[in-house]
mmCIF file of C-alpha atoms and ligand atoms in Angstrom:
data_model
loop_
_atom_site.group_PDB
_atom_site.id
_atom_site.type_symbol
_atom_site.label_atom_id
_atom_site.label_comp_id
_atom_site.label_asym_id
_atom_site.label_seq_id
_atom_site.Cartn_x
_atom_site.Cartn_y
_atom_site.Cartn_z
ATOM 1 C CA MET A 1 -47.569 23.954 -53.824
ATOM 2 C CA SER A 2 -45.823 22.175 -50.544
ATOM 3 C CA ARG A 3 -47.545 19.297 -49.317
ATOM 4 C CA LYS A 4 -48.339 18.740 -45.634
ATOM 5 C CA ILE A 5 -46.842 15.573 -44.078
ATOM 6 C CA LEU A 6 -47.993 14.899 -40.431
ATOM 7 C CA VAL A 7 -45.547 12.548 -38.726
ATOM 8 C CA LEU A 8 -46.848 10.741 -35.397
ATOM 9 C CA PRO A 9 -44.064 8.658 -33.593
ATOM 10 C CA GLY A 10 -45.945 7.241 -31.039
ATOM 11 C CA ASP A 11 -45.018 4.611 -28.998
ATOM 12 C CA GLY A 12 -42.152 1.707 -28.488
ATOM 13 C CA ILE A 13 -40.382 1.601 -31.526
ATOM 14 C CA GLY A 14 -42.584 4.168 -32.879
ATOM 15 C CA PRO A 15 -39.989 6.844 -32.691
ATOM 16 C CA GLU A 16 -37.240 4.975 -33.787
ATOM 17 C CA ILE A 17 -38.511 3.341 -36.838
ATOM 18 C CA THR A 18 -40.322 6.658 -37.935
ATOM 19 C CA ALA A 19 -37.004 8.622 -37.366
ATOM 20 C CA GLU A 20 -35.755 6.276 -40.371
ATOM 21 C CA ALA A 21 -38.757 6.715 -42.444
ATOM 22 C CA ILE A 22 -37.908 10.587 -42.195
ATOM 23 C CA LYS A 23 -34.432 10.221 -43.503
ATOM 24 C CA VAL A 24 -36.180 8.963 -46.333
ATOM 25 C CA LEU A 25 -38.805 11.660 -46.787
ATOM 26 C CA ASP A 26 -35.418 13.979 -46.312
ATOM 27 C CA ALA A 27 -33.694 12.208 -49.066
ATOM 28 C CA CYS A 28 -36.954 12.663 -51.340
ATOM 29 C CA ARG A 29 -36.823 16.247 -50.776
ATOM 30 C CA ALA A 30 -33.170 16.337 -51.839
ATOM 31 C CA ALA A 31 -34.527 14.746 -55.068
ATOM 32 C CA GLY A 32 -37.092 17.285 -55.182
ATOM 33 C CA LEU A 33 -40.132 16.418 -53.451
ATOM 34 C CA ASP A 34 -41.789 19.522 -52.284
ATOM 35 C CA ILE A 35 -43.121 18.662 -48.815
ATOM 36 C CA GLU A 36 -43.261 20.380 -44.902
ATOM 37 C CA LEU A 37 -43.264 18.003 -41.852
ATOM 38 C CA SER A 38 -44.553 18.299 -38.614
ATOM 39 C CA GLU A 39 -44.633 16.231 -35.784
ATOM 40 C CA GLY A 40 -47.575 15.429 -33.223
ATOM 41 C CA LYS A 41 -48.315 13.372 -30.380
ATOM 42 C CA VAL A 42 -50.724 10.393 -30.152
ATOM 43 C CA GLY A 43 -51.056 7.356 -28.143
ATOM 44 C CA GLY A 44 -49.367 6.621 -24.724
ATOM 45 C CA ASP A 45 -47.300 9.516 -25.888
ATOM 46 C CA ALA A 46 -50.162 11.776 -25.989
ATOM 47 C CA ILE A 47 -51.733 10.533 -22.809
ATOM 48 C CA ASP A 48 -48.368 11.391 -20.805
ATOM 49 C CA ALA A 49 -48.032 14.874 -22.300
ATOM 50 C CA THR A 50 -52.020 15.629 -22.208
ATOM 51 C CA GLY A 51 -54.071 12.993 -20.461
ATOM 52 C CA VAL A 52 -56.031 11.864 -23.633
ATOM 53 C CA PRO A 53 -54.854 9.690 -26.606
ATOM 54 C CA LEU A 54 -55.675 11.938 -29.589
ATOM 55 C CA PRO A 55 -55.123 15.170 -28.269
ATOM 56 C CA ASP A 56 -57.793 18.081 -30.522
ATOM 57 C CA GLU A 57 -54.334 19.770 -31.533
ATOM 58 C CA THR A 58 -53.111 16.434 -33.453
ATOM 59 C CA LEU A 59 -56.835 15.867 -34.709
ATOM 60 C CA GLU A 60 -56.776 19.159 -36.475
ATOM 61 C CA ALA A 61 -53.523 19.012 -37.846
ATOM 62 C CA ALA A 62 -54.053 15.488 -39.532
ATOM 63 C CA LYS A 63 -57.184 17.232 -40.590
ATOM 64 C CA ALA A 64 -55.128 19.646 -42.536
ATOM 65 C CA ALA A 65 -52.505 17.332 -43.504
ATOM 66 C CA ASP A 66 -52.391 15.631 -47.101
ATOM 67 C CA ALA A 67 -50.844 12.481 -45.504
ATOM 68 C CA ILE A 68 -50.096 11.143 -42.104
ATOM 69 C CA LEU A 69 -47.476 9.088 -41.252
ATOM 70 C CA LEU A 70 -47.699 6.914 -37.833
ATOM 71 C CA GLY A 71 -45.195 4.691 -36.139
ATOM 72 C CA ALA A 72 -47.079 2.873 -33.490
ATOM 73 C CA VAL A 73 -49.332 2.801 -30.407
ATOM 74 C CA GLY A 74 -49.787 1.266 -27.227
ATOM 75 C CA GLY A 75 -47.345 -0.408 -24.413
ATOM 76 C CA PRO A 76 -47.641 -2.049 -20.806
ATOM 77 C CA LYS A 77 -47.380 1.152 -19.149
ATOM 78 C CA TRP A 78 -50.933 2.155 -20.573
ATOM 79 C CA ASP A 79 -52.571 -1.139 -20.554
ATOM 80 C CA LYS A 80 -53.949 -1.125 -16.780
ATOM 81 C CA LEU A 81 -55.881 1.808 -17.822
ATOM 82 C CA GLU A 82 -59.337 0.275 -17.224
ATOM 83 C CA ASP A 83 -61.208 2.395 -19.327
ATOM 84 C CA ILE A 84 -60.903 1.711 -23.106
ATOM 85 C CA SER A 85 -62.054 4.915 -24.240
ATOM 86 C CA LYS A 86 -58.346 6.281 -22.658
ATOM 87 C CA ARG A 87 -56.028 3.687 -24.098
ATOM 88 C CA PRO A 88 -53.327 4.560 -26.564
ATOM 89 C CA GLU A 89 -55.372 2.310 -29.091
ATOM 90 C CA LYS A 90 -58.085 4.677 -28.657
ATOM 91 C CA GLY A 91 -55.510 7.476 -30.716
ATOM 92 C CA LEU A 92 -55.188 5.562 -33.566
ATOM 93 C CA LEU A 93 -58.692 4.217 -34.040
ATOM 94 C CA GLY A 94 -60.169 8.267 -33.205
ATOM 95 C CA LEU A 95 -57.685 9.295 -36.234
ATOM 96 C CA ARG A 96 -59.019 6.704 -38.787
ATOM 97 C CA LYS A 97 -62.662 7.398 -37.369
ATOM 98 C CA HIS A 98 -62.608 10.731 -37.401
ATOM 99 C CA LEU A 99 -60.983 11.323 -40.919
ATOM 100 C CA ASN A 100 -62.992 8.549 -42.224
ATOM 101 C CA LEU A 101 -60.185 6.031 -43.460
ATOM 102 C CA TYR A 102 -62.442 3.280 -44.348
ATOM 103 C CA ALA A 103 -60.002 1.701 -46.919
ATOM 104 C CA ASN A 104 -56.889 -0.335 -45.414
ATOM 105 C CA LEU A 105 -54.641 -1.571 -47.853
ATOM 106 C CA ARG A 106 -51.955 -3.960 -46.670
ATOM 107 C CA PRO A 107 -49.995 -5.621 -49.143
ATOM 108 C CA ALA A 108 -48.308 -8.792 -48.281
ATOM 109 C CA LEU A 109 -45.408 -8.910 -50.729
ATOM 110 C CA LEU A 110 -42.664 -11.119 -50.478
ATOM 111 C CA TYR A 111 -39.299 -9.937 -51.403
ATOM 112 C CA PRO A 112 -37.314 -12.857 -53.073
ATOM 113 C CA GLN A 113 -34.465 -11.916 -50.849
ATOM 114 C CA LEU A 114 -36.493 -12.980 -47.749
ATOM 115 C CA ALA A 115 -38.090 -16.403 -48.920
ATOM 116 C CA GLU A 116 -35.695 -18.532 -46.331
ATOM 117 C CA ALA A 117 -36.835 -15.820 -43.704
ATOM 118 C CA SER A 118 -40.358 -17.191 -43.634
ATOM 119 C CA SER A 119 -41.670 -19.705 -41.252
ATOM 120 C CA LEU A 120 -43.240 -21.612 -44.666
ATOM 121 C CA LYS A 121 -41.347 -23.778 -47.242
ATOM 122 C CA PRO A 122 -39.687 -21.268 -50.020
ATOM 123 C CA GLU A 123 -41.994 -23.049 -52.591
ATOM 124 C CA ILE A 124 -45.052 -22.038 -50.630
ATOM 125 C CA VAL A 125 -44.548 -18.276 -50.576
ATOM 126 C CA SER A 126 -41.610 -17.336 -53.351
ATOM 127 C CA GLY A 127 -43.744 -14.994 -55.496
ATOM 128 C CA LEU A 128 -46.327 -13.946 -53.377
ATOM 129 C CA ASP A 129 -48.158 -11.052 -53.654
ATOM 130 C CA ILE A 130 -51.224 -10.260 -51.673
ATOM 131 C CA MET A 131 -53.277 -7.226 -51.254
ATOM 132 C CA ILE A 132 -55.942 -7.482 -47.976
ATOM 133 C CA VAL A 133 -58.513 -4.828 -48.220
ATOM 134 C CA ARG A 134 -59.569 -4.186 -44.879
ATOM 135 C CA GLU A 135 -62.483 -2.087 -43.687
ATOM 136 C CA LEU A 136 -61.394 0.184 -41.173
ATOM 137 C CA THR A 137 -64.005 2.295 -40.002
ATOM 138 C CA GLY A 138 -66.981 0.039 -39.376
ATOM 139 C CA GLY A 139 -67.739 -3.383 -38.114
ATOM 140 C CA ILE A 140 -67.397 -4.678 -34.584
ATOM 141 C CA TYR A 141 -64.328 -2.120 -33.597
ATOM 142 C CA PHE A 142 -66.911 0.647 -33.592
ATOM 143 C CA GLY A 143 -70.562 -0.766 -33.617
ATOM 144 C CA GLN A 144 -72.683 0.624 -30.559
ATOM 145 C CA PRO A 145 -74.147 -0.372 -28.523
ATOM 146 C CA ARG A 146 -71.005 -1.812 -26.842
ATOM 147 C CA GLY A 147 -70.079 -2.040 -22.900
ATOM 148 C CA ILE A 148 -69.447 -4.268 -19.806
ATOM 149 C CA GLU A 149 -72.530 -4.196 -17.568
ATOM 150 C CA GLN A 150 -73.765 -5.652 -14.457
ATOM 151 C CA ARG A 151 -76.662 -7.957 -13.955
ATOM 152 C CA ASP A 152 -78.885 -7.421 -11.290
ATOM 153 C CA ASP A 153 -77.444 -11.100 -9.978
ATOM 154 C CA GLY A 154 -74.162 -8.907 -9.881
ATOM 155 C CA THR A 155 -72.306 -11.229 -12.605
ATOM 156 C CA ARG A 156 -70.927 -8.893 -15.445
ATOM 157 C CA TYR A 157 -71.343 -9.359 -18.868
ATOM 158 C CA GLY A 158 -69.631 -7.326 -21.724
ATOM 159 C CA TYR A 159 -70.554 -6.995 -25.235
ATOM 160 C CA ASN A 160 -70.090 -5.644 -28.754
ATOM 161 C CA THR A 161 -72.001 -4.865 -31.541
ATOM 162 C CA TYR A 162 -70.878 -6.194 -34.888
ATOM 163 C CA VAL A 163 -72.743 -3.877 -37.605
ATOM 164 C CA TYR A 164 -72.111 -2.655 -41.192
ATOM 165 C CA ASP A 165 -74.466 -0.415 -43.141
ATOM 166 C CA GLU A 166 -75.066 -1.540 -46.610
ATOM 167 C CA HIS A 167 -72.949 1.785 -48.102
ATOM 168 C CA GLU A 168 -70.110 1.132 -46.079
ATOM 169 C CA ILE A 169 -69.811 -2.440 -47.397
ATOM 170 C CA ARG A 170 -70.682 -1.265 -51.151
ATOM 171 C CA ARG A 171 -67.752 1.323 -50.592
ATOM 172 C CA ILE A 172 -64.946 -1.060 -49.731
ATOM 173 C CA GLY A 173 -66.236 -3.566 -51.773
ATOM 174 C CA ARG A 174 -65.526 -0.899 -54.515
ATOM 175 C CA THR A 175 -62.049 -0.203 -53.745
ATOM 176 C CA ALA A 176 -61.476 -3.818 -53.987
ATOM 177 C CA PHE A 177 -62.785 -4.462 -56.835
ATOM 178 C CA GLU A 178 -60.870 -1.465 -58.431
ATOM 179 C CA LEU A 179 -57.366 -2.583 -56.965
ATOM 180 C CA ALA A 180 -58.021 -6.286 -58.153
ATOM 181 C CA GLN A 181 -58.667 -4.834 -61.778
ATOM 182 C CA LYS A 182 -55.149 -3.387 -61.437
ATOM 183 C CA ARG A 183 -53.678 -6.702 -60.478
ATOM 184 C CA GLY A 184 -54.673 -10.078 -60.960
ATOM 185 C CA LYS A 185 -58.231 -9.408 -61.561
ATOM 186 C CA LYS A 186 -59.144 -12.017 -58.507
ATOM 187 C CA LEU A 187 -60.923 -11.093 -55.405
ATOM 188 C CA CYS A 188 -61.815 -13.297 -52.646
ATOM 189 C CA SER A 189 -64.344 -11.627 -50.139
ATOM 190 C CA VAL A 190 -64.050 -13.180 -46.845
ATOM 191 C CA ASP A 191 -66.960 -13.473 -44.226
ATOM 192 C CA LYS A 192 -68.639 -15.397 -41.839
ATOM 193 C CA ALA A 193 -72.392 -16.067 -43.880
ATOM 194 C CA ASN A 194 -72.639 -19.623 -42.130
ATOM 195 C CA VAL A 195 -73.389 -17.728 -38.869
ATOM 196 C CA LEU A 196 -73.430 -14.077 -38.978
ATOM 197 C CA GLU A 197 -76.647 -12.329 -40.443
ATOM 198 C CA VAL A 198 -74.277 -8.768 -40.909
ATOM 199 C CA THR A 199 -71.843 -10.856 -43.439
ATOM 200 C CA ILE A 200 -74.767 -12.416 -44.977
ATOM 201 C CA LEU A 201 -75.439 -8.903 -46.135
ATOM 202 C CA TRP A 202 -71.769 -8.263 -47.193
ATOM 203 C CA ARG A 203 -71.796 -11.231 -49.274
ATOM 204 C CA GLU A 204 -74.454 -10.123 -50.995
ATOM 205 C CA ILE A 205 -73.322 -6.847 -51.616
ATOM 206 C CA MET A 206 -70.200 -8.417 -52.803
ATOM 207 C CA ASN A 207 -72.232 -10.656 -55.520
ATOM 208 C CA ASP A 208 -74.244 -7.434 -56.345
ATOM 209 C CA LEU A 209 -70.655 -5.443 -56.985
ATOM 210 C CA ALA A 210 -69.504 -8.061 -59.148
ATOM 211 C CA ARG A 211 -72.093 -7.416 -62.108
ATOM 212 C CA ASP A 212 -70.310 -3.711 -62.726
ATOM 213 C CA TYR A 213 -66.656 -5.595 -62.689
ATOM 214 C CA PRO A 214 -67.039 -8.347 -65.179
ATOM 215 C CA ASP A 215 -63.593 -8.806 -65.493
ATOM 216 C CA VAL A 216 -62.813 -9.824 -61.928
ATOM 217 C CA GLU A 217 -63.115 -12.929 -60.673
ATOM 218 C CA LEU A 218 -65.149 -13.035 -57.246
ATOM 219 C CA SER A 219 -65.078 -15.641 -54.765
ATOM 220 C CA HIS A 220 -66.384 -15.817 -51.335
ATOM 221 C CA MET A 221 -64.537 -17.792 -48.142
ATOM 222 C CA TYR A 222 -65.239 -18.296 -44.571
ATOM 223 C CA VAL A 223 -62.570 -16.421 -42.514
ATOM 224 C CA ASP A 224 -61.902 -19.733 -40.589
ATOM 225 C CA ASN A 225 -61.073 -21.543 -44.333
ATOM 226 C CA ALA A 226 -59.267 -18.415 -45.321
ATOM 227 C CA ALA A 227 -57.030 -18.549 -42.133
ATOM 228 C CA MET A 228 -56.170 -22.073 -43.272
ATOM 229 C CA GLN A 229 -55.730 -21.312 -46.915
ATOM 230 C CA LEU A 230 -53.195 -18.679 -46.522
ATOM 231 C CA VAL A 231 -50.699 -21.163 -44.561
ATOM 232 C CA ARG A 232 -51.473 -23.770 -46.825
ATOM 233 C CA ALA A 233 -51.448 -22.388 -50.352
ATOM 234 C CA PRO A 234 -51.443 -18.594 -50.013
ATOM 235 C CA LYS A 235 -50.239 -17.720 -53.528
ATOM 236 C CA GLN A 236 -53.888 -18.639 -54.714
ATOM 237 C CA PHE A 237 -54.679 -15.094 -53.451
ATOM 238 C CA ASP A 238 -54.731 -11.655 -55.395
ATOM 239 C CA VAL A 239 -56.905 -9.359 -53.397
ATOM 240 C CA ILE A 240 -58.756 -10.420 -50.242
ATOM 241 C CA VAL A 241 -61.467 -8.024 -49.387
ATOM 242 C CA THR A 242 -63.111 -8.200 -45.668
ATOM 243 C CA GLY A 243 -64.424 -6.150 -42.428
ATOM 244 C CA ASN A 244 -62.617 -4.759 -39.840
ATOM 245 C CA MET A 245 -62.030 -7.721 -37.165
ATOM 246 C CA PHE A 246 -61.514 -10.245 -39.920
ATOM 247 C CA GLY A 247 -58.888 -8.098 -41.311
ATOM 248 C CA ASP A 248 -56.876 -7.292 -38.579
ATOM 249 C CA ILE A 249 -56.262 -10.724 -37.896
ATOM 250 C CA LEU A 250 -55.943 -12.021 -41.421
ATOM 251 C CA SER A 251 -53.201 -9.433 -42.130
ATOM 252 C CA ASP A 252 -50.733 -10.282 -39.205
ATOM 253 C CA GLU A 253 -51.129 -13.869 -40.436
ATOM 254 C CA ALA A 254 -50.115 -12.732 -43.971
ATOM 255 C CA ALA A 255 -47.853 -10.474 -42.811
ATOM 256 C CA MET A 256 -45.675 -13.541 -41.477
ATOM 257 C CA LEU A 257 -45.741 -15.343 -44.701
ATOM 258 C CA THR A 258 -43.355 -12.659 -45.868
ATOM 259 C CA GLY A 259 -40.809 -13.280 -43.263
ATOM 260 C CA SER A 260 -41.157 -10.504 -40.584
ATOM 261 C CA ILE A 261 -44.552 -8.487 -40.118
ATOM 262 C CA GLY A 262 -41.503 -5.779 -40.073
ATOM 263 C CA MET A 263 -41.656 -5.794 -43.307
ATOM 264 C CA LEU A 264 -45.250 -5.123 -44.285
ATOM 265 C CA PRO A 265 -46.490 -1.621 -44.812
ATOM 266 C CA SER A 266 -50.003 -0.310 -45.014
ATOM 267 C CA ALA A 267 -52.259 2.563 -46.139
ATOM 268 C CA SER A 268 -55.518 3.713 -44.821
ATOM 269 C CA LEU A 269 -57.404 6.009 -46.962
ATOM 270 C CA ASN A 270 -60.539 7.996 -47.079
ATOM 271 C CA GLU A 271 -62.954 9.058 -50.357
ATOM 272 C CA GLN A 272 -60.511 12.443 -50.675
ATOM 273 C CA GLY A 273 -57.198 10.210 -51.103
ATOM 274 C CA GLN A 274 -55.948 11.510 -47.767
ATOM 275 C CA GLY A 275 -54.675 8.990 -46.321
ATOM 276 C CA MET A 276 -52.502 7.807 -43.000
ATOM 277 C CA TYR A 277 -49.495 5.518 -43.428
ATOM 278 C CA GLU A 278 -48.335 2.793 -41.031
ATOM 279 C CA PRO A 279 -46.524 -0.233 -40.505
ATOM 280 C CA CYS A 280 -48.371 -2.997 -39.619
ATOM 281 C CA HIS A 281 -46.689 -4.231 -36.673
ATOM 282 C CA GLY A 282 -47.390 -2.936 -33.399
ATOM 283 C CA SER A 283 -45.150 -1.001 -30.713
ATOM 284 C CA ALA A 284 -42.919 -3.872 -29.939
ATOM 285 C CA PRO A 285 -42.460 -2.369 -26.366
ATOM 286 C CA ASP A 286 -39.947 -5.377 -25.743
ATOM 287 C CA ILE A 287 -37.766 -4.292 -27.999
ATOM 288 C CA ALA A 288 -37.806 -0.477 -27.866
ATOM 289 C CA GLY A 289 -34.746 1.784 -27.727
ATOM 290 C CA GLN A 290 -32.365 -1.065 -28.752
ATOM 291 C CA GLY A 291 -32.076 -0.567 -32.356
ATOM 292 C CA LEU A 292 -33.556 -3.949 -32.928
ATOM 293 C CA ALA A 293 -36.536 -2.826 -34.896
ATOM 294 C CA ASN A 294 -37.100 -3.204 -38.647
ATOM 295 C CA PRO A 295 -37.423 0.473 -40.092
ATOM 296 C CA LEU A 296 -38.319 -1.192 -43.622
ATOM 297 C CA ALA A 297 -42.296 -1.573 -42.937
ATOM 298 C CA THR A 298 -42.336 2.324 -42.161
ATOM 299 C CA ILE A 299 -40.110 2.952 -45.174
ATOM 300 C CA LEU A 300 -42.380 1.282 -47.673
ATOM 301 C CA SER A 301 -45.284 2.756 -45.961
ATOM 302 C CA VAL A 302 -43.692 6.277 -47.089
ATOM 303 C CA ALA A 303 -43.385 4.602 -50.469
ATOM 304 C CA MET A 304 -46.984 3.829 -50.216
ATOM 305 C CA MET A 305 -47.753 7.722 -49.046
ATOM 306 C CA LEU A 306 -46.164 9.102 -52.030
ATOM 307 C CA ARG A 307 -48.092 6.311 -54.451
ATOM 308 C CA TYR A 308 -51.623 7.250 -53.325
ATOM 309 C CA SER A 309 -51.727 10.656 -51.269
ATOM 310 C CA LEU A 310 -49.108 12.324 -53.375
ATOM 311 C CA ALA A 311 -49.217 10.793 -57.092
ATOM 312 C CA GLU A 312 -45.306 10.845 -56.832
ATOM 313 C CA PHE A 313 -44.728 7.452 -58.544
ATOM 314 C CA GLU A 314 -41.239 7.516 -59.481
ATOM 315 C CA LEU A 315 -40.078 8.239 -55.946
ATOM 316 C CA ALA A 316 -42.331 5.506 -54.268
ATOM 317 C CA GLU A 317 -40.883 3.510 -56.976
ATOM 318 C CA ARG A 318 -37.335 4.280 -56.261
ATOM 319 C CA ILE A 319 -37.864 3.789 -52.397
ATOM 320 C CA GLU A 320 -39.052 0.037 -53.300
ATOM 321 C CA GLN A 321 -36.158 -0.451 -55.139
ATOM 322 C CA ALA A 322 -33.565 0.756 -52.586
ATOM 323 C CA VAL A 323 -35.294 -1.448 -50.086
ATOM 324 C CA GLY A 324 -34.908 -4.625 -52.598
ATOM 325 C CA ASP A 325 -31.042 -3.191 -52.819
ATOM 326 C CA VAL A 326 -30.197 -2.970 -49.289
ATOM 327 C CA LEU A 327 -31.619 -6.830 -49.036
ATOM 328 C CA ASP A 328 -29.810 -7.410 -51.917
ATOM 329 C CA GLN A 329 -26.658 -6.228 -50.215
ATOM 330 C CA GLY A 330 -27.452 -8.805 -47.254
ATOM 331 C CA LEU A 331 -28.361 -6.500 -44.672
ATOM 332 C CA ARG A 332 -30.800 -7.723 -42.269
ATOM 333 C CA THR A 333 -32.626 -6.238 -38.635
ATOM 334 C CA ALA A 334 -32.766 -8.768 -35.994
ATOM 335 C CA ASP A 335 -36.187 -10.071 -37.533
ATOM 336 C CA ILE A 336 -35.106 -10.914 -40.728
ATOM 337 C CA ALA A 337 -31.571 -12.471 -40.191
ATOM 338 C CA TYR A 338 -30.092 -15.582 -40.782
ATOM 339 C CA ALA A 339 -27.144 -17.559 -41.186
ATOM 340 C CA GLY A 340 -25.070 -15.326 -44.010
ATOM 341 C CA THR A 341 -26.679 -12.459 -43.932
ATOM 342 C CA GLN A 342 -25.158 -9.099 -42.271
ATOM 343 C CA GLN A 343 -27.203 -7.875 -39.191
ATOM 344 C CA VAL A 344 -27.404 -4.190 -38.943
ATOM 345 C CA SER A 345 -29.471 -1.940 -36.335
ATOM 346 C CA THR A 346 -32.399 0.389 -36.946
ATOM 347 C CA SER A 347 -30.682 3.260 -38.116
ATOM 348 C CA GLU A 348 -27.756 1.267 -40.115
ATOM 349 C CA MET A 349 -30.593 -0.264 -42.148
ATOM 350 C CA GLY A 350 -31.961 3.454 -42.547
ATOM 351 C CA ASP A 351 -29.010 4.887 -43.563
ATOM 352 C CA ALA A 352 -28.437 2.089 -46.171
ATOM 353 C CA VAL A 353 -31.904 2.270 -47.861
ATOM 354 C CA VAL A 354 -31.112 6.348 -47.963
ATOM 355 C CA ALA A 355 -27.546 5.710 -49.672
ATOM 356 C CA ALA A 356 -29.500 2.907 -52.197
ATOM 357 C CA PHE A 357 -32.325 5.391 -52.919
ATOM 358 C CA ASN A 358 -29.601 8.373 -53.328
ATOM 359 C CA LYS A 359 -27.462 5.702 -56.051
ATOM 360 C CA ARG A 360 -30.631 4.940 -58.137
HETATM 361 C C1 IPM B 401 -53.856 -2.955 -36.541
HETATM 362 C C2 IPM B 401 -53.682 -2.622 -35.043
HETATM 363 C C3 IPM B 401 -54.878 -1.960 -34.459
HETATM 364 C C4 IPM B 401 -56.214 -2.759 -34.725
HETATM 365 C C5 IPM B 401 -54.925 -1.929 -32.683
HETATM 366 C C6 IPM B 401 -53.424 -1.562 -32.441
HETATM 367 C C7 IPM B 401 -55.881 -1.216 -32.346
HETATM 368 O O1 IPM B 401 -53.766 -4.429 -34.433
HETATM 369 O O2 IPM B 401 -53.552 -1.725 -36.993
HETATM 370 O O3 IPM B 401 -53.713 -3.847 -37.028
HETATM 371 O O4 IPM B 401 -56.446 -3.652 -34.326
HETATM 372 O O5 IPM B 401 -56.551 -2.108 -35.815
HETATM 373 MG MG1 MG B 402 -53.772 -5.779 -36.166
#
């Protein structure tokens, strides 16, 4: 049976990078993968066309899809929208929430060819392979009440609620422990249990779960220390599990260890294995439309899609190897180029990956 993939290019560089990922999906199709692709609107693109960041049509198509490939959302054009519920980002957050995509996997893997591109010394980052497991449908991003209000004296205040239900912590904890079992068997849970009650509960539940996974070594770290350790000695980490906001921040930091945030894919999964796949980077409006964007994070997101939602492990590996091949050839988009490498455009990079894929 043919599997349905919904592509949501979104804003900024979104359309350029998803176009390259579609080339790779087409190459997979030529190699025998039975998929049906359709396109939809989300974010600013959807606001311009329909007035809302997540039109019903997009949400229905997303629910019916086996997997979703998303480019990026947001940009200065929509930044003036004061009502946060109408901003492009709400399209992305709405998809995550409505599809219950609670588990966000963000691997920070250093391709050996890119050790020089990292801002850290090669010996600090070479061999780096971290998996950040970020809770994606709860925490302060979604907690109620929230808002901006006015006091009687006319001054305003803003507030959000950092809340986690026990079952939400348990669910993401299990995902992380199971991933750790398949990797280096080390799990670091990141919290702020010296200050925030919600993360005291988080820590308690992680300790509780650890009894079911005696082969995994669990440790705990406060988020400020984790941010420091990630740049001091990042190879101490195998799997990191953390809440929505800390995960947002730490995954950007971890991404930079690998040379460029333009290299990092992500998967957001629900309990049924349905997933949304997107690069960790944003819409980069400053470089949109210039052929400067790195499509590799999106192409690697396709590999994650094949692995986690479509169980096409060989094709997933073949894509990852093809990415390694083009880096071996010395091809680099602007973000990862340095002396001695050959700078190529977004679409040249996509074409090179397809050529390498077809050769494998
Ligand atoms: C991410 C992004 C999003 C987030 C934004 C665009 C809402 O930064 O996926 O990391 O904060 O989750
Ligand atoms: Mg982010």
